[in-house]
Short mmCIF file of C-alpha atoms and ligand atoms in Angstrom, two decimals:
data_model
loop_
_atom_site.label_atom_id
_atom_site.label_comp_id
_atom_site.label_asym_id
_atom_site.label_seq_id
_atom_site.Cartn_x
_atom_site.Cartn_y
_atom_site.Cartn_z
CA UNK A 1 -48.49 -31.04 -7.40
CA UNK A 2 -51.42 -30.10 -5.22
CA UNK A 3 -49.89 -31.92 -2.28
CA UNK A 4 -46.67 -30.01 -2.77
CA UNK A 5 -48.54 -26.74 -2.83
CA UNK A 6 -50.42 -27.64 0.31
CA UNK A 7 -47.16 -28.16 2.19
CA UNK A 8 -45.60 -24.87 1.20
CA UNK A 9 -47.22 -22.67 3.86
CA UNK A 10 -45.78 -24.98 6.52
CA UNK A 11 -42.32 -24.99 5.01
CA UNK A 12 -41.85 -21.25 5.35
CA UNK A 13 -42.35 -21.08 9.12
CA UNK A 14 -39.90 -23.97 9.57
CA UNK A 15 -37.27 -22.11 7.57
CA UNK A 16 -37.96 -19.01 9.65
CA UNK A 17 -37.57 -20.98 12.86
CA UNK A 18 -34.27 -22.30 11.53
CA UNK A 19 -33.06 -18.80 10.68
CA UNK A 20 -34.06 -17.39 14.04
CA UNK A 21 -32.49 -20.32 15.86
CA UNK A 22 -29.27 -19.82 13.88
CA UNK A 23 -29.12 -16.13 14.72
CA UNK A 24 -29.69 -16.78 18.42
CA UNK A 25 -26.88 -19.36 18.39
CA UNK A 26 -24.39 -16.78 17.08
CA UNK A 27 -25.65 -14.10 19.46
CA UNK A 28 -25.65 -16.52 22.39
CA UNK A 29 -22.08 -17.57 21.64
CA UNK A 30 -20.99 -13.94 21.47
CA UNK A 31 -22.74 -13.16 24.76
CA UNK A 32 -20.94 -16.06 26.44
CA UNK A 33 -17.49 -15.60 24.93
CA UNK A 34 -17.20 -11.99 23.76
CA UNK A 35 -15.01 -11.18 20.77
CA UNK A 36 -12.45 -13.85 21.64
CA UNK A 37 -11.21 -17.15 20.22
CA UNK A 38 -14.00 -18.91 22.18
CA UNK A 39 -16.64 -17.17 20.04
CA UNK A 40 -17.85 -19.77 17.52
CA UNK A 41 -17.14 -17.39 14.66
CA UNK A 42 -13.38 -17.47 15.37
CA UNK A 43 -12.70 -21.11 14.38
CA UNK A 44 -15.25 -20.96 11.60
CA UNK A 45 -13.64 -17.91 9.98
CA UNK A 46 -10.19 -19.44 10.50
CA UNK A 47 -11.46 -22.42 8.57
CA UNK A 48 -12.87 -20.18 5.83
CA UNK A 49 -9.47 -18.46 5.47
CA UNK A 50 -7.67 -21.80 5.49
CA UNK A 51 -10.01 -23.41 2.97
CA UNK A 52 -9.98 -20.48 0.55
CA UNK A 53 -7.49 -20.40 -2.31
CA UNK A 54 -4.25 -18.64 -1.33
CA UNK A 55 -4.83 -15.94 -3.93
CA UNK A 56 -8.13 -15.01 -2.33
CA UNK A 57 -6.68 -15.03 1.19
CA UNK A 58 -3.80 -12.88 -0.02
CA UNK A 59 -6.18 -10.45 -1.57
CA UNK A 60 -8.60 -10.20 1.31
CA UNK A 61 -6.03 -9.93 4.11
CA UNK A 62 -3.44 -7.83 2.36
CA UNK A 63 -5.71 -5.53 0.35
CA UNK A 64 -9.08 -5.26 1.99
CA UNK A 65 -7.81 -5.00 5.57
CA UNK A 66 -10.67 -4.26 7.96
CA UNK A 67 -13.26 -4.59 5.21
CA UNK A 68 -11.86 -8.04 4.43
CA UNK A 69 -12.16 -9.10 8.04
CA UNK A 70 -15.72 -7.79 8.13
CA UNK A 71 -16.61 -9.77 5.01
CA UNK A 72 -15.07 -12.95 6.39
CA UNK A 73 -16.84 -12.41 9.73
CA UNK A 74 -20.15 -11.96 7.93
CA UNK A 75 -19.62 -15.17 5.95
CA UNK A 76 -18.79 -16.91 9.23
CA UNK A 77 -22.02 -15.65 10.77
CA UNK A 78 -23.87 -16.79 7.66
CA UNK A 79 -22.30 -20.23 7.79
CA UNK A 80 -23.07 -20.83 11.47
CA UNK A 81 -26.61 -19.47 11.12
CA UNK A 82 -27.14 -21.67 8.09
CA UNK A 83 -25.65 -24.71 9.79
CA UNK A 84 -27.85 -24.40 12.86
CA UNK A 85 -30.78 -23.64 10.55
CA UNK A 86 -30.23 -26.88 8.65
CA UNK A 87 -30.05 -28.76 11.93
CA UNK A 88 -33.35 -27.25 13.04
CA UNK A 89 -35.16 -27.86 9.78
CA UNK A 90 -33.83 -31.39 9.51
CA UNK A 91 -34.60 -32.38 13.05
CA UNK A 92 -38.07 -30.83 12.90
CA UNK A 93 -38.79 -32.84 9.81
CA UNK A 94 -37.53 -36.00 11.43
CA UNK A 95 -39.49 -35.22 14.59
CA UNK A 96 -42.65 -34.86 12.56
CA UNK A 97 -42.05 -38.14 10.77
CA UNK A 98 -41.43 -39.98 14.03
CA UNK A 99 -44.07 -37.99 15.82
CA UNK A 100 -41.51 -37.07 18.45
CA UNK A 101 -41.69 -33.50 19.75
CA UNK A 102 -38.59 -33.69 21.92
CA UNK A 103 -36.32 -34.77 19.10
CA UNK A 104 -35.86 -31.38 17.36
CA UNK A 105 -35.21 -29.64 20.68
CA UNK A 106 -32.63 -32.16 21.82
CA UNK A 107 -30.99 -32.49 18.43
CA UNK A 108 -30.68 -28.72 17.98
CA UNK A 109 -29.28 -28.15 21.46
CA UNK A 110 -26.90 -31.09 21.57
CA UNK A 111 -25.84 -30.71 17.94
CA UNK A 112 -25.01 -27.02 18.33
CA UNK A 113 -23.28 -27.62 21.63
CA UNK A 114 -21.16 -30.43 20.22
CA UNK A 115 -20.13 -28.38 17.19
CA UNK A 116 -19.19 -25.29 19.21
CA UNK A 117 -17.35 -27.35 21.82
CA UNK A 118 -15.41 -29.20 19.16
CA UNK A 119 -14.37 -26.06 17.31
CA UNK A 120 -13.67 -23.73 20.25
CA UNK A 121 -12.65 -26.29 22.86
CA UNK A 122 -14.86 -24.53 25.43
CA UNK A 123 -17.64 -26.86 26.58
CA UNK A 124 -19.13 -24.48 29.15
CA UNK A 125 -19.13 -21.37 26.96
CA UNK A 126 -20.60 -23.48 24.16
CA UNK A 127 -23.83 -23.66 26.18
CA UNK A 128 -24.26 -19.97 25.34
CA UNK A 129 -24.52 -20.96 21.69
CA UNK A 130 -26.58 -24.13 22.21
CA UNK A 131 -29.31 -23.13 24.65
CA UNK A 132 -30.92 -20.21 22.75
CA UNK A 133 -31.66 -22.18 19.54
CA UNK A 134 -32.87 -25.05 21.73
CA UNK A 135 -35.31 -22.69 23.43
CA UNK A 136 -36.43 -21.28 20.09
CA UNK A 137 -37.22 -24.77 18.82
CA UNK A 138 -38.90 -25.70 22.10
CA UNK A 139 -41.19 -22.66 21.96
CA UNK A 140 -42.17 -23.26 18.37
CA UNK A 141 -42.72 -26.98 18.81
CA UNK A 142 -44.70 -26.58 22.02
CA UNK A 143 -46.79 -23.66 20.79
CA UNK A 144 -50.39 -24.72 20.41
CA UNK A 145 -51.12 -25.08 16.75
CA UNK A 146 -53.40 -22.39 15.49
CA UNK A 147 -56.69 -23.23 13.91
CA UNK A 148 -56.43 -23.58 10.16
CA UNK A 149 -56.88 -21.45 8.26
CA UNK A 150 -55.05 -19.14 10.65
CA UNK A 151 -56.56 -15.73 11.19
CA UNK A 152 -54.31 -13.37 9.29
CA UNK A 153 -53.86 -10.85 12.08
CA UNK A 154 -52.91 -13.51 14.60
CA UNK A 155 -50.14 -14.68 12.30
CA UNK A 156 -49.01 -11.10 11.78
CA UNK A 157 -48.98 -10.54 15.52
CA UNK A 158 -46.82 -13.64 15.95
CA UNK A 159 -44.35 -12.42 13.37
CA UNK A 160 -44.09 -8.97 14.93
CA UNK A 161 -43.67 -10.39 18.42
CA UNK A 162 -41.08 -12.84 17.11
CA UNK A 163 -39.09 -10.11 15.37
CA UNK A 164 -39.04 -7.98 18.49
CA UNK A 165 -37.88 -10.90 20.59
CA UNK A 166 -35.02 -11.68 18.20
CA UNK A 167 -33.98 -8.02 18.01
CA UNK A 168 -34.15 -7.65 21.80
CA UNK A 169 -32.21 -10.83 22.37
CA UNK A 170 -29.57 -9.76 19.83
CA UNK A 171 -29.15 -6.35 21.42
CA UNK A 172 -28.84 -7.83 24.89
CA UNK A 173 -26.44 -10.50 23.66
CA UNK A 174 -24.31 -7.93 21.88
CA UNK A 175 -24.09 -5.77 25.01
CA UNK A 176 -23.17 -8.71 27.22
CA UNK A 177 -20.61 -9.95 24.68
CA UNK A 178 -18.97 -6.53 24.49
CA UNK A 179 -18.61 -6.51 28.26
CA UNK A 180 -17.18 -9.98 28.22
CA UNK A 181 -14.54 -9.08 25.64
CA UNK A 182 -11.45 -8.56 27.77
CA UNK A 183 -9.65 -5.27 27.44
CA UNK A 184 -6.09 -6.35 27.07
CA UNK A 185 -3.02 -4.22 26.79
CA UNK A 186 -2.79 -0.52 26.17
CA UNK A 187 -2.42 0.65 29.75
CA UNK A 188 0.55 2.92 30.55
CA UNK A 189 3.65 0.86 31.34
CA UNK A 190 4.73 2.98 34.29
CA UNK A 191 5.85 6.48 35.00
CA UNK A 192 8.73 6.11 32.63
CA UNK A 193 10.08 9.54 31.96
CA UNK A 194 12.53 8.24 29.37
CA UNK A 195 9.77 7.02 27.06
CA UNK A 196 7.80 10.20 27.53
CA UNK A 197 10.91 12.21 26.77
CA UNK A 198 11.62 10.26 23.58
CA UNK A 199 8.03 10.67 22.41
CA UNK A 200 8.13 14.35 23.25
CA UNK A 201 11.31 14.83 21.20
CA UNK A 202 9.86 12.93 18.28
CA UNK A 203 6.76 15.05 18.38
CA UNK A 204 8.83 18.25 18.39
CA UNK A 205 10.98 17.10 15.50
CA UNK A 206 8.02 15.96 13.45
CA UNK A 207 6.98 17.92 10.34
CA UNK A 208 3.33 18.68 10.76
CA UNK A 209 1.77 18.11 7.33
CA UNK A 210 -1.86 17.55 6.47
CA UNK A 211 -2.25 14.13 4.91
CA UNK A 212 0.86 12.50 6.39
CA UNK A 213 1.38 10.80 9.74
CA UNK A 214 3.74 12.47 12.21
CA UNK A 215 7.05 10.75 13.07
CA UNK A 216 5.25 8.51 15.54
CA UNK A 217 2.12 7.18 13.83
CA UNK A 218 -1.24 8.13 15.26
CA UNK A 219 -3.01 5.32 13.41
CA UNK A 220 -0.74 2.32 13.27
CA UNK A 221 -1.88 -0.15 10.59
CA UNK A 222 -2.62 -3.78 11.41
CA UNK A 223 -2.44 -6.93 9.28
CA UNK A 224 -3.82 -10.15 10.76
CA UNK A 225 -4.44 -13.64 9.48
CA UNK A 226 -7.09 -14.19 12.18
CA UNK A 227 -10.42 -12.42 12.20
CA UNK A 228 -10.56 -12.39 15.97
CA UNK A 229 -7.31 -11.56 17.72
CA UNK A 230 -5.94 -13.87 20.39
CA UNK A 231 -6.65 -13.02 24.02
CA UNK A 232 -3.55 -13.99 25.92
CA UNK A 233 -3.35 -12.46 29.34
CA UNK A 234 0.11 -11.53 30.55
CA UNK A 235 -0.38 -13.75 33.59
CA UNK A 236 -0.83 -16.75 31.26
CA UNK A 237 1.82 -15.82 28.74
CA UNK A 238 5.14 -17.54 28.38
CA UNK A 239 7.67 -18.08 25.67
CA UNK A 240 9.46 -21.38 25.20
CA UNK A 241 12.65 -21.90 23.29
CA UNK A 242 12.40 -25.38 21.79
CA UNK A 243 13.82 -27.57 19.06
CA UNK A 244 17.55 -27.96 18.54
CA UNK A 245 18.67 -26.48 21.84
CA UNK A 246 20.87 -27.70 24.69
CA UNK A 247 18.12 -26.96 27.12
CA UNK A 248 14.51 -26.02 26.51
CA UNK A 249 13.84 -22.79 28.37
CA UNK A 250 10.72 -20.91 29.31
CA UNK A 251 10.34 -17.24 30.05
CA UNK A 252 7.25 -15.71 31.60
CA UNK A 253 5.99 -12.14 31.56
CA UNK A 254 7.23 -11.23 35.03
CA UNK A 255 10.71 -12.49 34.19
CA UNK A 256 10.70 -10.61 30.92
CA UNK A 257 9.70 -7.38 32.62
CA UNK A 258 12.47 -7.86 35.16
CA UNK A 259 15.14 -7.96 32.48
CA UNK A 260 16.92 -4.86 31.34
CA UNK A 261 14.80 -3.19 28.68
CA UNK A 262 15.52 -0.89 25.78
CA UNK A 263 13.37 1.75 24.13
CA UNK A 264 13.69 2.46 20.46
CA UNK A 265 11.78 3.73 17.48
CA UNK A 266 11.13 1.19 14.79
CA UNK A 267 9.18 1.25 11.55
CA UNK A 268 7.08 -1.66 10.29
CA UNK A 269 6.14 -2.04 6.65
CA UNK A 270 3.91 -4.69 5.14
CA UNK A 271 5.31 -6.42 2.06
CA UNK A 272 1.75 -6.61 0.74
CA UNK A 273 1.14 -2.88 0.57
CA UNK A 274 1.07 -0.73 -2.55
CA UNK A 275 4.10 1.36 -3.40
CA UNK A 276 2.51 4.50 -1.98
CA UNK A 277 0.31 2.55 0.47
CA UNK A 278 -0.34 3.24 4.11
CA UNK A 279 0.80 0.04 5.73
CA UNK A 280 4.02 1.53 6.99
CA UNK A 281 4.14 3.02 10.46
CA UNK A 282 6.44 3.86 13.31
CA UNK A 283 6.21 3.53 17.08
CA UNK A 284 8.44 3.70 20.12
CA UNK A 285 8.84 0.10 21.27
CA UNK A 286 9.97 -1.17 24.67
CA UNK A 287 11.40 -4.64 25.03
CA UNK A 288 14.26 -6.98 25.78
CA UNK A 289 16.95 -8.06 23.29
CA UNK A 290 15.88 -11.43 21.90
CA UNK A 291 19.27 -12.70 20.80
CA UNK A 292 20.50 -13.24 24.39
CA UNK A 293 17.35 -15.09 25.34
CA UNK A 294 17.79 -17.56 22.48
CA UNK A 295 21.54 -17.82 23.10
CA UNK A 296 20.90 -18.89 26.71
CA UNK A 297 19.06 -21.99 25.51
CA UNK A 298 22.14 -23.09 23.54
CA UNK A 299 20.82 -23.25 19.96
CA UNK A 300 22.43 -26.02 17.95
CA UNK A 301 20.48 -26.45 14.72
CA UNK A 302 21.98 -27.28 11.34
CA UNK A 303 20.23 -24.60 9.30
CA UNK A 304 20.97 -21.70 11.63
CA UNK A 305 17.32 -20.83 11.36
CA UNK A 306 14.40 -20.43 13.72
CA UNK A 307 10.63 -20.69 13.55
CA UNK A 308 8.60 -18.23 15.58
CA UNK A 309 5.10 -19.34 16.52
CA UNK A 310 2.18 -17.32 17.81
CA UNK A 311 -1.10 -17.74 19.66
CA UNK A 312 -3.09 -17.29 16.41
CA UNK A 313 -1.22 -20.22 14.80
CA UNK A 314 0.86 -17.83 12.71
CA UNK A 315 4.47 -18.84 12.15
CA UNK A 316 7.51 -17.46 10.40
CA UNK A 317 10.89 -18.95 9.65
CA UNK A 318 14.06 -16.92 9.23
CA UNK A 319 17.82 -17.14 9.68
CA UNK A 320 19.25 -16.88 13.16
CA UNK A 321 21.34 -13.89 12.00
CA UNK A 322 18.20 -11.81 11.75
CA UNK A 323 17.82 -12.07 15.52
CA UNK A 324 20.72 -9.68 15.92
CA UNK A 325 19.35 -6.47 17.47
CA UNK A 326 15.87 -7.97 17.62
CA UNK A 327 13.51 -7.32 20.51
CA UNK A 328 10.83 -9.12 22.46
CA UNK A 329 8.63 -6.07 22.74
CA UNK A 330 5.94 -5.57 25.38
CA UNK A 331 5.58 -1.80 25.15
CA UNK A 332 4.39 0.51 22.39
CA UNK A 333 4.56 4.28 22.76
CA UNK A 334 4.95 4.07 26.54
CA UNK A 335 1.99 1.68 27.06
CA UNK A 336 1.60 -2.07 27.15
CA UNK A 337 1.15 -3.42 23.60
CA UNK A 338 -2.47 -3.12 22.50
CA UNK A 339 -4.24 -6.43 21.78
CA UNK A 340 -4.22 -5.71 18.05
CA UNK A 341 -0.46 -5.24 17.96
CA UNK A 342 0.40 -8.44 19.78
CA UNK A 343 -0.34 -8.07 23.49
CA UNK A 344 1.33 -9.23 25.60
CA UNK A 345 4.56 -9.75 23.60
CA UNK A 346 5.68 -9.55 19.97
CA UNK A 347 8.96 -9.92 18.14
CA UNK A 348 10.64 -7.04 16.33
CA UNK A 349 13.28 -8.00 13.78
CA UNK A 350 14.97 -4.85 12.46
CA UNK A 351 15.10 -4.15 8.77
CA UNK A 352 12.78 -6.95 7.72
CA UNK A 353 9.26 -6.83 6.33
CA UNK A 354 6.33 -6.58 8.70
CA UNK A 355 5.35 -10.21 8.19
CA UNK A 356 8.16 -11.50 10.37
CA UNK A 357 7.37 -9.13 13.25
CA UNK A 358 5.43 -11.94 14.94
CA UNK A 359 2.68 -10.77 17.31
CA UNK A 360 1.36 -12.80 20.29
CA UNK A 361 4.58 -14.79 20.19
CA UNK A 362 4.58 -18.06 22.16
CA UNK A 363 7.47 -20.17 20.90
CA UNK A 364 10.86 -19.96 19.25
CA UNK A 365 11.85 -23.23 17.70
CA UNK A 366 15.46 -23.75 16.64
CA UNK A 367 15.37 -25.79 13.43
CA UNK A 368 17.63 -28.33 11.80
CA UNK A 369 16.17 -27.76 8.38
CA UNK A 370 14.86 -24.70 6.64
CA UNK A 371 11.08 -24.51 6.39
CA UNK A 372 8.46 -22.15 5.04
CA UNK A 373 6.54 -19.54 6.96
CA UNK A 374 2.82 -18.78 6.77
CA UNK A 375 3.09 -16.27 3.94
CA UNK A 376 5.83 -18.17 2.10
CA UNK A 377 3.47 -21.10 1.86
CA UNK A 378 1.10 -18.70 0.14
CA UNK A 379 3.63 -17.58 -2.41
CA UNK A 380 5.09 -14.52 -0.73
CA UNK A 381 8.77 -13.99 -0.28
CA UNK A 382 9.75 -14.79 3.31
CA UNK A 383 12.30 -12.65 5.04
CA UNK A 384 14.76 -10.31 3.50
CA UNK A 385 15.55 -6.65 3.86
CA UNK A 386 12.83 -4.13 3.05
CA UNK A 387 12.98 -2.13 -0.18
CA UNK A 388 13.86 1.55 -0.06
CA UNK A 389 10.81 3.77 -0.47
CA UNK A 390 9.85 7.43 -0.35
CA UNK A 391 6.12 8.02 -0.11
CA UNK A 392 4.15 11.04 -1.14
CA UNK A 393 1.10 11.53 1.06
CA UNK A 394 0.89 15.27 1.70
CA UNK A 395 0.10 17.79 -1.04
CA UNK A 396 -0.84 21.10 0.54
CA UNK A 397 -1.33 24.73 -0.44
CA UNK A 398 0.53 27.05 1.88
CA UNK A 399 -0.80 30.49 2.84
CA UNK A 400 1.99 32.21 0.97
CA UNK A 401 0.98 30.63 -2.36
CA UNK A 402 3.63 27.92 -2.32
CA UNK A 403 2.98 24.20 -2.46
CA UNK A 404 4.09 21.72 0.16
CA UNK A 405 4.65 18.06 -0.68
CA UNK A 406 5.84 15.49 1.82
CA UNK A 407 5.75 12.04 3.30
CA UNK A 408 8.04 9.40 4.76
CA UNK A 409 11.14 7.62 3.53
CA UNK A 410 12.27 4.24 4.83
CA UNK A 411 15.06 1.80 4.02
CA UNK A 412 15.17 -0.48 7.07
CA UNK A 413 18.51 -0.64 8.83
CA UNK A 414 20.28 0.98 5.88
CA UNK A 415 18.73 4.26 6.92
CA UNK A 416 17.84 7.20 4.71
CA UNK A 417 20.58 9.51 3.49
CA UNK A 418 18.64 11.77 1.18
CA UNK A 419 15.29 12.34 -0.48
CA UNK A 420 15.01 14.17 -3.79
CA UNK A 421 11.95 15.70 -5.36
CA UNK A 422 11.19 16.59 -8.95
CA UNK A 423 8.29 18.89 -9.83
CA UNK A 424 8.74 18.46 -13.58
CA UNK A 425 8.15 14.77 -14.00
CA UNK A 426 11.74 13.72 -13.26
CA UNK A 427 13.80 16.11 -15.44
CA UNK A 428 15.33 18.06 -12.59
CA UNK A 429 15.76 17.08 -8.93
CA UNK A 430 16.09 19.03 -5.69
CA UNK A 431 16.93 17.75 -2.23
CA UNK A 432 14.03 17.68 0.24
CA UNK A 433 14.22 18.60 3.93
CA UNK A 434 14.48 15.60 6.26
CA UNK A 435 13.62 15.18 9.94
CA UNK A 436 16.44 14.22 12.30
CA UNK A 437 16.93 10.43 12.53
CA UNK A 438 14.91 8.93 15.37
CA UNK A 439 16.54 7.02 18.19
CA UNK A 440 16.83 3.50 16.77
CA UNK A 441 18.35 1.60 13.89
CA UNK A 442 15.27 0.89 11.81
CA UNK A 443 13.09 3.97 11.62
CA UNK A 444 11.76 6.12 8.83
CA UNK A 445 12.34 9.83 8.34
CA UNK A 446 9.88 12.44 7.16
CA UNK A 447 10.67 14.48 4.10
CA UNK A 448 9.17 17.80 3.01
CA UNK A 449 9.58 20.08 0.04
CA UNK A 450 8.07 23.53 -0.48
CA UNK A 451 8.11 25.30 -3.83
CA UNK A 452 6.51 27.92 -6.05
CA UNK A 453 4.21 25.91 -8.28
CA UNK A 454 4.29 26.38 -12.06
CA UNK A 455 1.04 27.36 -13.77
CA UNK A 456 -1.28 24.42 -14.23
CA UNK A 457 -0.71 20.80 -13.53
CA UNK A 458 2.71 19.27 -13.03
CA UNK A 459 4.14 15.91 -12.09
CA UNK A 460 5.78 15.53 -8.69
CA UNK A 461 8.15 12.57 -8.36
CA UNK A 462 10.06 11.53 -5.25
CA UNK A 463 12.96 9.13 -4.66
CA UNK A 464 15.14 8.23 -1.70
CA UNK A 465 18.77 7.27 -1.32
CA UNK A 466 19.54 4.81 1.45
CA UNK A 467 22.34 5.03 3.98
CA UNK A 468 24.68 3.04 1.71
CA UNK A 469 24.30 5.64 -1.01
CA UNK A 470 22.08 3.42 -3.16
CA UNK A 471 19.29 5.16 -5.02
CA UNK A 472 15.79 3.71 -4.72
CA UNK A 473 15.18 1.53 -7.76
CA UNK A 474 13.09 3.08 -10.52
CA UNK A 475 12.04 -0.32 -11.81
CA UNK A 476 8.31 -0.68 -11.33
CA UNK A 477 7.23 -3.93 -9.77
CA UNK A 478 3.98 -4.97 -8.13
CA UNK A 479 3.78 -5.95 -4.47
CA UNK A 480 3.49 -9.71 -5.02
CA UNK A 481 5.60 -11.56 -4.05
CA UNK A 482 8.43 -9.42 -2.70
CA UNK A 483 7.17 -5.88 -2.25
CA UNK A 484 6.38 -3.01 -4.62
CA UNK A 485 9.18 -0.94 -6.15
CA UNK A 486 9.46 2.16 -8.34
CA UNK A 487 9.30 5.90 -7.75
CA UNK A 488 6.11 7.46 -6.44
CA UNK A 489 4.74 10.21 -8.64
CA UNK A 490 1.61 12.28 -8.52
CA UNK A 491 0.01 14.91 -10.71
CA UNK A 492 -0.45 18.14 -8.77
CA UNK A 493 -2.78 20.90 -9.92
N1 LIG B 501 0.89 -13.61 15.10
C1 LIG B 501 0.83 -12.81 14.01
N2 LIG B 501 1.85 -11.98 13.80
C2 LIG B 501 1.84 -11.16 12.71
C3 LIG B 501 0.76 -11.21 11.78
C4 LIG B 501 -0.31 -12.10 12.05
O1 LIG B 501 -1.29 -12.20 11.29
N3 LIG B 501 -0.23 -12.89 13.18
N4 LIG B 501 0.80 -10.40 10.66
C5 LIG B 501 2.13 -9.98 10.21
C6 LIG B 501 2.12 -8.98 9.15
S1 LIG B 501 1.80 -9.53 7.58
C7 LIG B 501 2.48 -7.68 9.39
S2 LIG B 501 2.65 -6.60 8.10
C8 LIG B 501 2.74 -7.19 10.77
C9 LIG B 501 1.85 -6.04 11.10
O2 LIG B 501 2.03 -5.63 12.43
P1 LIG B 501 0.95 -4.65 13.06
O3 LIG B 501 -0.38 -5.31 12.88
O4 LIG B 501 1.32 -4.45 14.49
O5 LIG B 501 1.05 -3.39 12.26
O6 LIG B 501 2.54 -8.20 11.74
C10 LIG B 501 2.98 -9.47 11.38
N5 LIG B 501 2.88 -10.33 12.52
MO1 LIG B 502 2.43 -7.86 6.18
#
């Protein structure tokens, strides 16, 4: 017992050294790699997502969005810090036992380097992660041992100096890492007056309503399986058509840009969003019809289906038919795709849920046998046409005493024929105003309704009719596994 107690004061500094070493490994890796797949946190968080139960992954990615990614990133940082910490503590202990001062330094450096190289595949950048903890261990092993009992203020001075060093190193590492994170995508495509004209028209036709996006979204949602987006430069990008084809073909970015392009508005909606959620947005996309590109390779598979693969190891399988009118898009709202939306190239498959709009696309594989996509393997419904929905996001008081309610309605390639509003909980219905259809075959419309409100609170309900004349289903169903249905209603005061 007394021996145990005597060792305690020594154990704490060792743990601290481990913690500090762990932090410097993460910071050093970030400084070397930036926020890219070569940052040690990328493979570690991918592993966390992969190893977690599907239900948890579903929940975090589909519901928590950015917060989910932050939480996973923090657990990744914790895991790497802890791992390096364990290495430090273990090797220091072993070093003490063997009376070998070099051992903890070498073990920490080589161990961290080997781990980061193995997981990121970047031996040189892995030095950024391995050297700082090595130095931390070196400094603490080599430091002359203080006389025991240590003077209290000398220990305090050490701790303060140590904290400042770690904070300074972290700040510097963060700044360097930010600079080293490549800015990809987003630059204007060219002086293309057609795109500017289309955007201009859309902006003029848009209903301006507080609480609802205009016709072209200002904040386009993102849903990603990876916590750190791929960094594929356009100069490195190519797309290969593989599998059951007469001839495997490859297309690079320059060739893609040389092909005749089309511009069209298209709405994306995530199957995992709530009925009145905000993961539905619209942009003007520029790209090249995908069907011809696949046809040129001579597809000859038995299932008439394809698997699209992406740089983040995402994959989706769907019938060849869906490729009709699909695009390989490289432009969004007149600029190159931003990194978060799939730079340099993504697929756009009209009328289908967001999940098959594969970003960072690298391969189209023609299959002989049907297979499951990433989300199907996790219980979600794969492809299939989107459900009809009318959302209610804007509830505003107008200057003249009337109320304004509004939002968007979307039914994929079926289009929207009409939106009706009830202000008495569904007893009576009136037709809402609609914006003109956008240029494209798969875009939402905005709806708006202005009325003299009754005294007190009342229930506003909204429902859309698609282009085939089919009324949005009233049946209430949750989002899992094939998308939420029902009519959106809201109590208005
Ligand atoms: N490569 C890749 N493509 C992807 C995803 C992804 O995680 N990786 N997420 C999908 C999902 S679930 C949706 S809803 C849409 C979202 O597209 P956005 O992020 O551009 O809005 O992208 C789809 N394409
Ligand atoms: Mo999605």
